[in-house]
Short mmCIF file of C-alpha atoms and ligand atoms in Angstrom, two decimals:
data_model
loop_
_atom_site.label_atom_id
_atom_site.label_comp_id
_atom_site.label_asym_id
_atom_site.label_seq_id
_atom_site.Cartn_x
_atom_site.Cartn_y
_atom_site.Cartn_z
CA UNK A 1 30.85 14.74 22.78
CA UNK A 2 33.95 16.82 20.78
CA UNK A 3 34.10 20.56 21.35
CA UNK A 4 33.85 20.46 17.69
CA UNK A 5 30.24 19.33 18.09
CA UNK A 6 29.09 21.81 20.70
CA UNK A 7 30.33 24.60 18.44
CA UNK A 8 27.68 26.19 16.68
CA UNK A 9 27.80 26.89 12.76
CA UNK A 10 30.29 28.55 11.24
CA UNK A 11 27.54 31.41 9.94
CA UNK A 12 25.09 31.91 12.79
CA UNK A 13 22.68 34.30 10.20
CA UNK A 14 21.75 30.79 8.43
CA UNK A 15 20.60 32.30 5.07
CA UNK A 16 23.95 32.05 3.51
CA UNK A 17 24.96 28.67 4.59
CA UNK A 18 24.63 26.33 2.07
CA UNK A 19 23.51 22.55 2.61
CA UNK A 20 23.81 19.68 0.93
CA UNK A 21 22.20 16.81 1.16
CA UNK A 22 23.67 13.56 -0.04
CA UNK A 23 20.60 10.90 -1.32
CA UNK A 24 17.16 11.31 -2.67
CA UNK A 25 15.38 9.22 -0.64
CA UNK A 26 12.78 9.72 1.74
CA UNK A 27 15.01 11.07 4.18
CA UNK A 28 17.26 13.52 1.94
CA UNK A 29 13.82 15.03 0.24
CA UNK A 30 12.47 15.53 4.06
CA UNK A 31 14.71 17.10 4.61
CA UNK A 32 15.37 19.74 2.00
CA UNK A 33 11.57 20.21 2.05
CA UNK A 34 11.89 20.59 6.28
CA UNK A 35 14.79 23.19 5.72
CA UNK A 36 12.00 25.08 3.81
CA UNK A 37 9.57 24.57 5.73
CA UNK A 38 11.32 26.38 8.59
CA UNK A 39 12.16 29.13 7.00
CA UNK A 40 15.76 28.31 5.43
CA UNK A 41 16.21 30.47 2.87
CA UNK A 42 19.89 29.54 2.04
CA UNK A 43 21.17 27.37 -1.28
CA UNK A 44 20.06 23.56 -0.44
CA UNK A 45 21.29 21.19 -3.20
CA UNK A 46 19.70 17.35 -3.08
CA UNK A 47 22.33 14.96 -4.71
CA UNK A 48 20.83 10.99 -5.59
CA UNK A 49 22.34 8.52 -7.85
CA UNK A 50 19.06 7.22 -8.76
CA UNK A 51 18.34 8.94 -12.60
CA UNK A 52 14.39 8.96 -11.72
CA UNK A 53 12.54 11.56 -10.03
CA UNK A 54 12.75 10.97 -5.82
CA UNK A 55 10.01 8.63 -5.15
CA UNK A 56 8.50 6.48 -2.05
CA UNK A 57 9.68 2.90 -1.89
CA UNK A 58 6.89 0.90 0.69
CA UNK A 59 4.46 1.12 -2.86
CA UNK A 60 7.78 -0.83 -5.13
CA UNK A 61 6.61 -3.78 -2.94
CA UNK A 62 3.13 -3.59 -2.87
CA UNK A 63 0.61 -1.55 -5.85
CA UNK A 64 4.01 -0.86 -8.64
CA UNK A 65 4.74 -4.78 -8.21
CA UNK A 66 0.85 -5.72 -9.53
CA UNK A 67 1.33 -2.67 -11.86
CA UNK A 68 -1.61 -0.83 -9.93
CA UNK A 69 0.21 2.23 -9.84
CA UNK A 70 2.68 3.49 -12.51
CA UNK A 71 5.26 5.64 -10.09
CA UNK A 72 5.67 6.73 -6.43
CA UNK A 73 6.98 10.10 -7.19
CA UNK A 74 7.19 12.58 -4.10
CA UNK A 75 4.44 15.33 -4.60
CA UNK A 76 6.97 18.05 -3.94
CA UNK A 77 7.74 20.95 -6.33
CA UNK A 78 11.66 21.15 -5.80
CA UNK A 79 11.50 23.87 -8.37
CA UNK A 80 9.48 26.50 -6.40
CA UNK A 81 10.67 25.27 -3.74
CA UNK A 82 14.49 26.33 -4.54
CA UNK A 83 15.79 22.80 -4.06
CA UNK A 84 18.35 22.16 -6.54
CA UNK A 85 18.16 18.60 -7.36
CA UNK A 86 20.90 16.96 -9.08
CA UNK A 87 20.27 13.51 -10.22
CA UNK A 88 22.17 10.14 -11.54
CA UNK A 89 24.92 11.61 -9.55
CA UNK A 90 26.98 9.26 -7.48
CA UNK A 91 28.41 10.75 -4.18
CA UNK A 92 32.07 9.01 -3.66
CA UNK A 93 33.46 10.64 -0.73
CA UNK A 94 33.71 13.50 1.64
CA UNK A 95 36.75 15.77 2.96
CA UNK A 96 34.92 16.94 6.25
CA UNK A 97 38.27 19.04 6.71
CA UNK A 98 37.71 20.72 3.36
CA UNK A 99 33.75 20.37 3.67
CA UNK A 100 33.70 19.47 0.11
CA UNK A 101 31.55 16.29 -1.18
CA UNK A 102 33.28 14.26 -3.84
CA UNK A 103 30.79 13.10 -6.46
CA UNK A 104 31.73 11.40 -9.43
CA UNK A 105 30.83 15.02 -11.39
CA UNK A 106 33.15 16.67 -9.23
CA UNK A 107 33.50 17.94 -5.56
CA UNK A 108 30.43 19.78 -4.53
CA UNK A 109 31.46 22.34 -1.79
CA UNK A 110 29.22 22.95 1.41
CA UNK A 111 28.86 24.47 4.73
CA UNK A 112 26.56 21.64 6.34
CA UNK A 113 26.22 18.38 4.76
CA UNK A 114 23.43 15.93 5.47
CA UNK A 115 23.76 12.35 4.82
CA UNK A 116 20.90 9.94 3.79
CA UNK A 117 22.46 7.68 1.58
CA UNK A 118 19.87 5.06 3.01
CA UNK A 119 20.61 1.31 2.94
CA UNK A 120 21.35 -1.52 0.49
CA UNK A 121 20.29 -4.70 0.24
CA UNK A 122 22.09 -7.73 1.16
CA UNK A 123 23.18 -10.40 -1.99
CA UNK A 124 22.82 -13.72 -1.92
CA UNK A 125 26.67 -15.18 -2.10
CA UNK A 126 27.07 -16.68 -5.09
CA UNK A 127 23.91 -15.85 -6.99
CA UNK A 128 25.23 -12.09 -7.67
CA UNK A 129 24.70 -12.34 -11.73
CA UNK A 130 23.09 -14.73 -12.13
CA UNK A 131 19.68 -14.34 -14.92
CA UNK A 132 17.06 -14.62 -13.34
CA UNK A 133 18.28 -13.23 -9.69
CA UNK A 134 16.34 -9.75 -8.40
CA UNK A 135 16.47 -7.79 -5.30
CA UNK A 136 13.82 -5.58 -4.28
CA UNK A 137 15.22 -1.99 -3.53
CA UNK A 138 14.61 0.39 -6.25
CA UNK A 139 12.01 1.34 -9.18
CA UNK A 140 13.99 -0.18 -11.89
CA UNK A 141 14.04 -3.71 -9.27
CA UNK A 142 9.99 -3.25 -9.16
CA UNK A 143 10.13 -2.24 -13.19
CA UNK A 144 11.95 -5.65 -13.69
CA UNK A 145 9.85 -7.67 -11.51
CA UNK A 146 6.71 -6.70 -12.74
CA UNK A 147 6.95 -8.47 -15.75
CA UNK A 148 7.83 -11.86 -13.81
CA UNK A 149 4.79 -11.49 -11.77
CA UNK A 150 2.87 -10.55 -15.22
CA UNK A 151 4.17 -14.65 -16.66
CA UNK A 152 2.44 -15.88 -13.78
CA UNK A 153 6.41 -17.42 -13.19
CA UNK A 154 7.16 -20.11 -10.76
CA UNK A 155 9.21 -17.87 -8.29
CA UNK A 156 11.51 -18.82 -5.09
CA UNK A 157 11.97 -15.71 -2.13
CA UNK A 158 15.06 -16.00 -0.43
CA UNK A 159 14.30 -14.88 3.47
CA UNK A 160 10.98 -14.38 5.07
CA UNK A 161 11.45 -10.59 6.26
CA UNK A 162 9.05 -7.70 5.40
CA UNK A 163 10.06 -7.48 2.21
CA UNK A 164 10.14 -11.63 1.40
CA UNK A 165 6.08 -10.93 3.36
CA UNK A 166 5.20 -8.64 1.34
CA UNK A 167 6.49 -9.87 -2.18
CA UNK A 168 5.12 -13.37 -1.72
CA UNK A 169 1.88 -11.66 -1.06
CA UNK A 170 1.72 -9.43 -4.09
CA UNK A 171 3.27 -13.06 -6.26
CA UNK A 172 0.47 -14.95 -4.77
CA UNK A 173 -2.37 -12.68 -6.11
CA UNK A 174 -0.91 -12.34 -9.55
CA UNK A 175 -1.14 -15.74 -9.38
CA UNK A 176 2.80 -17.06 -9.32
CA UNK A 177 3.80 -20.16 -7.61
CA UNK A 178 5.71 -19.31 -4.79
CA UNK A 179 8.22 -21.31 -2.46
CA UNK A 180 9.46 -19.43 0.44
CA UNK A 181 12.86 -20.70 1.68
CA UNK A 182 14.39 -19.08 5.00
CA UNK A 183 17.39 -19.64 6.99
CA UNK A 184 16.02 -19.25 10.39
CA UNK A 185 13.23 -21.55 12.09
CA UNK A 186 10.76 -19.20 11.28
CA UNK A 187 9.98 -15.90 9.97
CA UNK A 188 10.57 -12.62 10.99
CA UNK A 189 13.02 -14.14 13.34
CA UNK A 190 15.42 -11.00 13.54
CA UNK A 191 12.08 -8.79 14.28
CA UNK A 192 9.53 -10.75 16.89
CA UNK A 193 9.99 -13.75 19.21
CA UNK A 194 9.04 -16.97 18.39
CA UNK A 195 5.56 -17.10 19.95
CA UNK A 196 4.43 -13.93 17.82
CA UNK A 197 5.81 -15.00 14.66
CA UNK A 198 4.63 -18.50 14.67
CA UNK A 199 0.83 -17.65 13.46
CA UNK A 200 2.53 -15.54 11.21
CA UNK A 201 4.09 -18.23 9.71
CA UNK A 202 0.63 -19.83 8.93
CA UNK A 203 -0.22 -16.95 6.90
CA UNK A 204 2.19 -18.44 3.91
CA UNK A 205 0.31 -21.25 3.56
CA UNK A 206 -2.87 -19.94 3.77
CA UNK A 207 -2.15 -17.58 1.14
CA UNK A 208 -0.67 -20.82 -1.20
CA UNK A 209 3.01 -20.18 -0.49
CA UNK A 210 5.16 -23.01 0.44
CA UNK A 211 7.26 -21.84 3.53
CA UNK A 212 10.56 -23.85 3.74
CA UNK A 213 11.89 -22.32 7.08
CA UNK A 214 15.74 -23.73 8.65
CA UNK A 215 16.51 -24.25 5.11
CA UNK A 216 20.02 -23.21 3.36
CA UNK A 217 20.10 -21.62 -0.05
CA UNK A 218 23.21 -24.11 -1.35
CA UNK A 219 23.38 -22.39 -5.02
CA UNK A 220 21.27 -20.90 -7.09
CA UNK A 221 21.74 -21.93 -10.93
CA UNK A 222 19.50 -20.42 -13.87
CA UNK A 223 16.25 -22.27 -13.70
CA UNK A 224 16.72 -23.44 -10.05
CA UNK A 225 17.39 -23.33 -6.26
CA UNK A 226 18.87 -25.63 -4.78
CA UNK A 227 19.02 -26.29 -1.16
CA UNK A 228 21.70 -26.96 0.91
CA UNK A 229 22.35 -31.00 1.81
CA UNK A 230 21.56 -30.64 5.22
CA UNK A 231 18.39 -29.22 7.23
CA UNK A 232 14.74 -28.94 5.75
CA UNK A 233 14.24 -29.67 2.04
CA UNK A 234 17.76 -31.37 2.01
CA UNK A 235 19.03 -31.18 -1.16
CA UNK A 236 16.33 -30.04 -3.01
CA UNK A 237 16.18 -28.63 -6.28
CA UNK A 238 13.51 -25.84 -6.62
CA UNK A 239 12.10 -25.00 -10.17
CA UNK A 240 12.54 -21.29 -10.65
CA UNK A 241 12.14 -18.71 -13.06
CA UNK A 242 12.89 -16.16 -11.14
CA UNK A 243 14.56 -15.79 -7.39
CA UNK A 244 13.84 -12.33 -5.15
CA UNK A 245 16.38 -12.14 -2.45
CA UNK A 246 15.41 -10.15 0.43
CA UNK A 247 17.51 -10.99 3.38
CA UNK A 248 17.89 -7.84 4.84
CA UNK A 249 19.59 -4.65 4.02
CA UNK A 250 23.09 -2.27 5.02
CA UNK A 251 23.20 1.24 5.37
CA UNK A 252 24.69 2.78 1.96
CA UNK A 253 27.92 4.13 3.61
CA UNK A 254 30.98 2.29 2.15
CA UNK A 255 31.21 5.43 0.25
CA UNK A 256 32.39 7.53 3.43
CA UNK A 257 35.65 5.39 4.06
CA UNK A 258 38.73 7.19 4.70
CA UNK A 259 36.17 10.26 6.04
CA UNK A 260 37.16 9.91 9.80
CA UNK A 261 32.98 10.02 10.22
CA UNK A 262 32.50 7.12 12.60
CA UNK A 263 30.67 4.18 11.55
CA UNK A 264 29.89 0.88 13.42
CA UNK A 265 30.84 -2.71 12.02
CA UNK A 266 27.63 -2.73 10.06
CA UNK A 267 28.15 0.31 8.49
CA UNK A 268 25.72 2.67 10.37
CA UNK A 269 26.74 6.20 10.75
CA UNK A 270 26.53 6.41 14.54
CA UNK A 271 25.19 10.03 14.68
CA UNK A 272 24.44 11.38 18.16
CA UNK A 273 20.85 12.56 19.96
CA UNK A 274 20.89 15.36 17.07
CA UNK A 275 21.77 12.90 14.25
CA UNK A 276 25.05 14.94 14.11
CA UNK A 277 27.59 12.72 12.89
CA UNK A 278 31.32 12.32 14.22
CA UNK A 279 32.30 15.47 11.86
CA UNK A 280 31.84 18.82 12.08
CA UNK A 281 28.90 20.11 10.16
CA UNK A 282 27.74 16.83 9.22
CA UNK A 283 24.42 15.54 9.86
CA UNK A 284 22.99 11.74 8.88
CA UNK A 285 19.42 10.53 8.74
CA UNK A 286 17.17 7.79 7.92
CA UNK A 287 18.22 4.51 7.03
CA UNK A 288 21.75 5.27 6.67
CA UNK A 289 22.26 6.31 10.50
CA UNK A 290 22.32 5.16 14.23
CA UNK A 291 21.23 6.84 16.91
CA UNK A 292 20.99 6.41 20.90
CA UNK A 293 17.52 6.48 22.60
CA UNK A 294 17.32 7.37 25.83
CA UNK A 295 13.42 6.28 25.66
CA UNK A 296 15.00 2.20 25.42
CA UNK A 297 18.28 2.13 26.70
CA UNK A 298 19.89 1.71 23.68
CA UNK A 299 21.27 2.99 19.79
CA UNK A 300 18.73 2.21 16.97
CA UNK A 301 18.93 1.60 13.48
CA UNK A 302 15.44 1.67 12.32
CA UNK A 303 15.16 1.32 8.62
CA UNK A 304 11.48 1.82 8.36
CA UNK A 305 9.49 5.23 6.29
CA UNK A 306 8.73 6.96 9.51
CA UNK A 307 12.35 7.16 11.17
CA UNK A 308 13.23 8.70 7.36
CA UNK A 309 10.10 11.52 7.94
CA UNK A 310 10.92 12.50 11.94
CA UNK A 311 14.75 12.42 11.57
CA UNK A 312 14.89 15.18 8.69
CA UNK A 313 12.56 17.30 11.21
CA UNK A 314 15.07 17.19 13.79
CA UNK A 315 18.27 17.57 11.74
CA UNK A 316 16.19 20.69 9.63
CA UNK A 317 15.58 22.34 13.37
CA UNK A 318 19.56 21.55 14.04
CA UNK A 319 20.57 23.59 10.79
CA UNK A 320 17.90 26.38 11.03
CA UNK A 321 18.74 26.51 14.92
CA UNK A 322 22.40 27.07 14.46
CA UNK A 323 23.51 23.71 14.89
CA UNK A 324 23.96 23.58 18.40
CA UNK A 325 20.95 21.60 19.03
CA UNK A 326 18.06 23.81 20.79
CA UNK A 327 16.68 21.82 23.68
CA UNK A 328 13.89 19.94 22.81
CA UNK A 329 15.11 18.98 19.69
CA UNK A 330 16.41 15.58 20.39
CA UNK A 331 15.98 13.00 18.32
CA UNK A 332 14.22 10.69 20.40
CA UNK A 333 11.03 9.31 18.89
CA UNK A 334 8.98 6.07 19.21
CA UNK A 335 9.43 3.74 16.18
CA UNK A 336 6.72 3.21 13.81
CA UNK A 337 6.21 1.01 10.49
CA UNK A 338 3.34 -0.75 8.53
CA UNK A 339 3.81 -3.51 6.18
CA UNK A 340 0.83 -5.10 4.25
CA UNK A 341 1.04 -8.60 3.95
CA UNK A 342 -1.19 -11.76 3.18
CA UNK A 343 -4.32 -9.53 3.42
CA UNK A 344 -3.36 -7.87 6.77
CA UNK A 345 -2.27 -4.64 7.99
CA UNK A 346 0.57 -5.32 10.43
CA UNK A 347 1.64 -2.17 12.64
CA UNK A 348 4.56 -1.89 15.10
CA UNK A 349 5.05 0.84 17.80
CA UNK A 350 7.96 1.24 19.76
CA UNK A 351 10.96 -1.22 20.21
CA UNK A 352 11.36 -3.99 22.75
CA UNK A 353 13.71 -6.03 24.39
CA UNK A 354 13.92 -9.96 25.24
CA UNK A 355 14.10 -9.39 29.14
CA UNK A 356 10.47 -7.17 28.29
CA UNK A 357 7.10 -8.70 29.38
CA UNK A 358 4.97 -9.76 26.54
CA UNK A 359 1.22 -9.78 26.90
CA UNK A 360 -1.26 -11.36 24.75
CA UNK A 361 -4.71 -9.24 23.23
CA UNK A 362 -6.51 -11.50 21.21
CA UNK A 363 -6.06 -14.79 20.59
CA UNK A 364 -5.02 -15.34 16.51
CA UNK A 365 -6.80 -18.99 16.61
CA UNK A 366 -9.55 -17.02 17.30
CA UNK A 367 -9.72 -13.38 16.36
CA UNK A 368 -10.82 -13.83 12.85
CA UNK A 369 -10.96 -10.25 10.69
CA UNK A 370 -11.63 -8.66 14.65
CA UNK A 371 -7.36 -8.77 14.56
CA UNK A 372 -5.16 -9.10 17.73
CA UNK A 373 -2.58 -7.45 19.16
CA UNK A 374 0.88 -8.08 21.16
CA UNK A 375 1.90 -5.63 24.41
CA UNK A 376 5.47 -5.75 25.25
CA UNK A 377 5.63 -4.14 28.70
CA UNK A 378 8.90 -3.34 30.72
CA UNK A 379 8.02 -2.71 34.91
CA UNK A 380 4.20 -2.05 33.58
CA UNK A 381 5.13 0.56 31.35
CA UNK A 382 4.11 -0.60 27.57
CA UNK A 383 7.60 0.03 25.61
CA UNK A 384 6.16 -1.85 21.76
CA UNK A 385 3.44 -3.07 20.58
CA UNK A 386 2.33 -5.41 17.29
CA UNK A 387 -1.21 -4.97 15.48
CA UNK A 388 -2.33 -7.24 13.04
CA UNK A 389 -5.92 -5.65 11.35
CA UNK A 390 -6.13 -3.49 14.76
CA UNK A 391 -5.10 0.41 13.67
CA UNK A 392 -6.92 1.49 16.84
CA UNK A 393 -4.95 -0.28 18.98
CA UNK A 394 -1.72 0.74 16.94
CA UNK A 395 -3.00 4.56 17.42
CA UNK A 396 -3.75 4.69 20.96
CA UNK A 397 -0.94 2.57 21.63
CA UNK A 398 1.47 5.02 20.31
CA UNK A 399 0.32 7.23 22.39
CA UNK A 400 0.58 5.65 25.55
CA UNK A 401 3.49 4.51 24.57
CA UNK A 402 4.87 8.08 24.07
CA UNK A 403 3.64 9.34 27.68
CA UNK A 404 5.00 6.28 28.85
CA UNK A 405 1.66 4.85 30.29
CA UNK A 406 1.39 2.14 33.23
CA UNK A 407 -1.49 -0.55 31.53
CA UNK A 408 -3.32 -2.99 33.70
CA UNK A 409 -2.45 -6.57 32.31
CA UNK A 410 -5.93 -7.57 33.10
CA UNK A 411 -7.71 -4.32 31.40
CA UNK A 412 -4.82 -4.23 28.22
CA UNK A 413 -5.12 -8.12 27.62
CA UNK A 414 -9.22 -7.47 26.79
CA UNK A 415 -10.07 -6.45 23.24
CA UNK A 416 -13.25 -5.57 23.94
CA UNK A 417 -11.68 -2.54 26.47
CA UNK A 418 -9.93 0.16 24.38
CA UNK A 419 -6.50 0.42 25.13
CA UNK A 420 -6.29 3.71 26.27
CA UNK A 421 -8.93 2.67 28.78
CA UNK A 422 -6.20 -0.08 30.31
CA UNK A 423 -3.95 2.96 32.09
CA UNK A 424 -3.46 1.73 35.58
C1 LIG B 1 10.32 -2.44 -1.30
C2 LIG B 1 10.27 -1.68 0.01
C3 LIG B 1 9.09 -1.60 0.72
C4 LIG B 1 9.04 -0.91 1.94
N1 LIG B 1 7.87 -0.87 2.62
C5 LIG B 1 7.83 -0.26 3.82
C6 LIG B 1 6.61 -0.23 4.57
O1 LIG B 1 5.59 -0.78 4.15
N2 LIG B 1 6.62 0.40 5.77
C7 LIG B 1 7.74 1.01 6.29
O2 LIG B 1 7.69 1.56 7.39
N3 LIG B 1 8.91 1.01 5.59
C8 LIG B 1 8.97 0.40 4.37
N4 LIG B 1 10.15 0.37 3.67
C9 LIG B 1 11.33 1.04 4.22
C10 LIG B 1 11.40 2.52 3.82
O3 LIG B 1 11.09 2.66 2.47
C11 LIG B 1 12.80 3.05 4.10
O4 LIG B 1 13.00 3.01 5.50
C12 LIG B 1 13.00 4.46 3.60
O5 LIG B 1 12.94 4.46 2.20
C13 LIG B 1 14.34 5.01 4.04
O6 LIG B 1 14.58 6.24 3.44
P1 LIG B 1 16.06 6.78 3.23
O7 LIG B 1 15.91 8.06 2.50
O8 LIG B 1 16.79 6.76 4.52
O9 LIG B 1 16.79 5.71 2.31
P2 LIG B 1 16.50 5.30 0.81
O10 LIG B 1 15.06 5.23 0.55
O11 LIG B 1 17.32 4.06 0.60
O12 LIG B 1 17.10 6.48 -0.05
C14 LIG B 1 18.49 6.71 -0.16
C15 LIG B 1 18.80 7.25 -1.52
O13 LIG B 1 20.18 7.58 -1.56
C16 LIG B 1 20.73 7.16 -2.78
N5 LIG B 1 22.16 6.90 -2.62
C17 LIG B 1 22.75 5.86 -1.98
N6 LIG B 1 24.09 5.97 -2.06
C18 LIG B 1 24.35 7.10 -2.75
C19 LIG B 1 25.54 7.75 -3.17
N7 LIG B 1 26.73 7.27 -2.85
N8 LIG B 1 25.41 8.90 -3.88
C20 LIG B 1 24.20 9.41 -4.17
N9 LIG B 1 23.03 8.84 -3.82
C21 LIG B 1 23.12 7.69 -3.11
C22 LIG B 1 19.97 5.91 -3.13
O14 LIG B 1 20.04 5.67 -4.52
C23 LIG B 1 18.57 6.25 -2.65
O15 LIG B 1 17.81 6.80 -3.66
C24 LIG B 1 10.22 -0.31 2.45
C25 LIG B 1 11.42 -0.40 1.73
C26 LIG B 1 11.46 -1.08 0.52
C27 LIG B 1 12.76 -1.19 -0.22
#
């Protein structure tokens, strides 16, 4: 770590310090309302290109799609709260030097700067422009896809991730015709091993989705996908009104080049076990930022809604504290995200390597609406685990995995025994 890190803020008294906070997302609004929340009393300004009011993004995939909800707005009342928000604003650059914030209405100056810029999502080569072409990121994506599902269109999803789960689901029960076409041999391949994701899989079909999985995207014209000449589907020409991409997203960073604050090759903001970032006085959280766990052994990227809720806590505590990190106040938590998807409530605790043991709690041949869960253990100790339609397990589990709980295989691997019950 730099002795510019250890130092502590330039104006120890904290009141008259003013942060900025660059994004409107989950993470930036957590973290103005955190700074508030623990008594900052000091000028906090939230910056966000969007134009609309901050809002929550897991609903854009799920009730705004089938126009069951209108908006996602955050509940929070910037106004009394003294957060200046400053919206449709792009944020082009930093001078961490100068600790000014370049925005394209003009540098902003501050004394600590938070970044949670968040991530983008991946195009499809070649299909950039193209009518007819969505991704699924923002309000105005949801606003223009809503329609599409509305016409009952015959729609192809580029990748079978969360977000290619989760939109096929909410096509299907509008009643679109959807054709699910993903590079890898199956889905999810990126998140879960093969063994977990293959009854997964099954859920596309049961739902009346055609799942084309090993399958190239060769060009995508209006009207039409069609697949590459080689592989599943060879050469296929898909009818489509309308193609969602969703293969994946980058954190929103390219903005920071030529800032000296370190990135990796994918563009995460590797911050440290404070989420301080490379500069002085510079903070990043949420999807936008890396950080190193000493729980796994390794740096994560999570780009899920609770890493964008704990995060702010921590880097809030950081600023309030002084900035040199009060013990305690590590940024070390245990993963967490949801995703609804072909009628099922899918949790994930935790994070887990190949080389980790995976154990088997309910059988999904079998389990019916009772659910089933997956127990990745490392040495006995359960490090992650998967529910599908089993929040108890998902609670408990979270737990235990927090503690860092010992299971008995036997005892864990029975549904019928509460997890908690399976501590050796
Ligand atoms: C459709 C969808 C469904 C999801 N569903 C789930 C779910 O079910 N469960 C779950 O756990 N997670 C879900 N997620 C993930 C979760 O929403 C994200 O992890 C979370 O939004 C991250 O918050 P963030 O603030 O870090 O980033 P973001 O939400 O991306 O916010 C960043 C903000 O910064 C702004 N910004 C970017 N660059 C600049 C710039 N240069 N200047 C100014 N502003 C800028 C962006 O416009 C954006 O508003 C979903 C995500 C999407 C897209």
């Amino acid at each position: 770590m730099s002795e510019q890190r250890q130092r502590p803020e330039r104006s120890p008294e904290g009141a008259a310090r003013r942060v900025v906070v660059a994004g409107a997302g989950m993470a930036g609004v957590q973290t103005a309302v955190a700074l508030r929340e623990r008594g900052f009393t000091g000028p906090v300004t939230l910056i966000g290109a969007e134009p609309h009011q901050p809002y929550d993004r897991p609903p854009l995939s799920k009730a705004i799609l089938l126009g069951k909800a209108e908006g996602s707005a955050f509940d929070v009342d910037f106004e009394a709260l003294g957060i200046e928000l400053r919206l449709g604003c792009e944020v082009t650059g930093v001078r961490p030097g100068a600790h000014e914030l370049d925005t394209e209405a003009g540098p902003v100056p501050y004394d600590v700067l938070v970044i949670a810029t968040g991530a983008e999502p991946v195009t499809l080569p070649g299909a950039e422009g193209v009518p007819g072409v969505h991704l699924l990121r923002t309000l105005d994506d949801a606003a223009r896809l809503r329609p599409v599902l509305e016409q009952r269109h015959d729609i192809v999803v580029v990748g079978a991730g969360w977000i290619g789960a989760e939109f096929t689901t909410a096509a299907r029960e509008a009643g679109c015709a959807v054709t699910v076409v993903e590079a890898a041999d199956r889905p999810l391949a990126g998140a879960l091993p093969a063994e977990v994701t293959a009854p997964m899989a099954a859920w596309y079909a049961e739902y009346g989705a055609e799942l084309i999985t090993g399958a190239r995207v060769a060009s995508v014209e209006p009207g039409a996908v069609l697949l590459a000449a080689d592989g599943p589907g060879a050469g296929r020409r898909i009818a489509a009104d309308a193609v969602v991409v969703g293969i994946g997203a980058r954190p929103a960073t390219s903005w920071l080049a030529g800032s000296g604050i370190a990135r990796d090759p994918d563009g995460a903001i590797t911050a440290d076990d404070r989420l301080r970032t490379s500069a002085p006085d510079v903070y990043a959280v949420g999807d936008c930022a890396s950080f190193p766990s000493a729980r796994y052994g390794a740096r994560l990227l999570v780009h899920h809604w609770d890493n964008a809720l704990q995060g702010p806590r921590t880097v809030a505590a950081a600023i309030v504290g002084g900035g040199d990190g009060a013990p305690g106040e590590v940024y070390d938590p245990v993963p967490y995200f949801w995703s609804e998807q072909f009628g099922r409530f899918v949790q994930y605790a935790g994070h887990h390597a190949a080389a980790d043991t995976l154990l088997w709690r309910g059988d999904p041949a079998e389990a019916g609406d009772a659910g089933w869960t997956v127990l990745w253990l490392r040495d006995g100790v359960l490090v992650a685990l998967l529910a599908v339609g089993r929040p108890r397990d998902l609670a408990q589990g979270r737990k235990l995995i927090q503690s860092g709980a010992r299971l008995a295989p036997d005892r864990a691997a029975d549904p019928s025994v509460p997890l908690k019950a399976a501590v050796a």
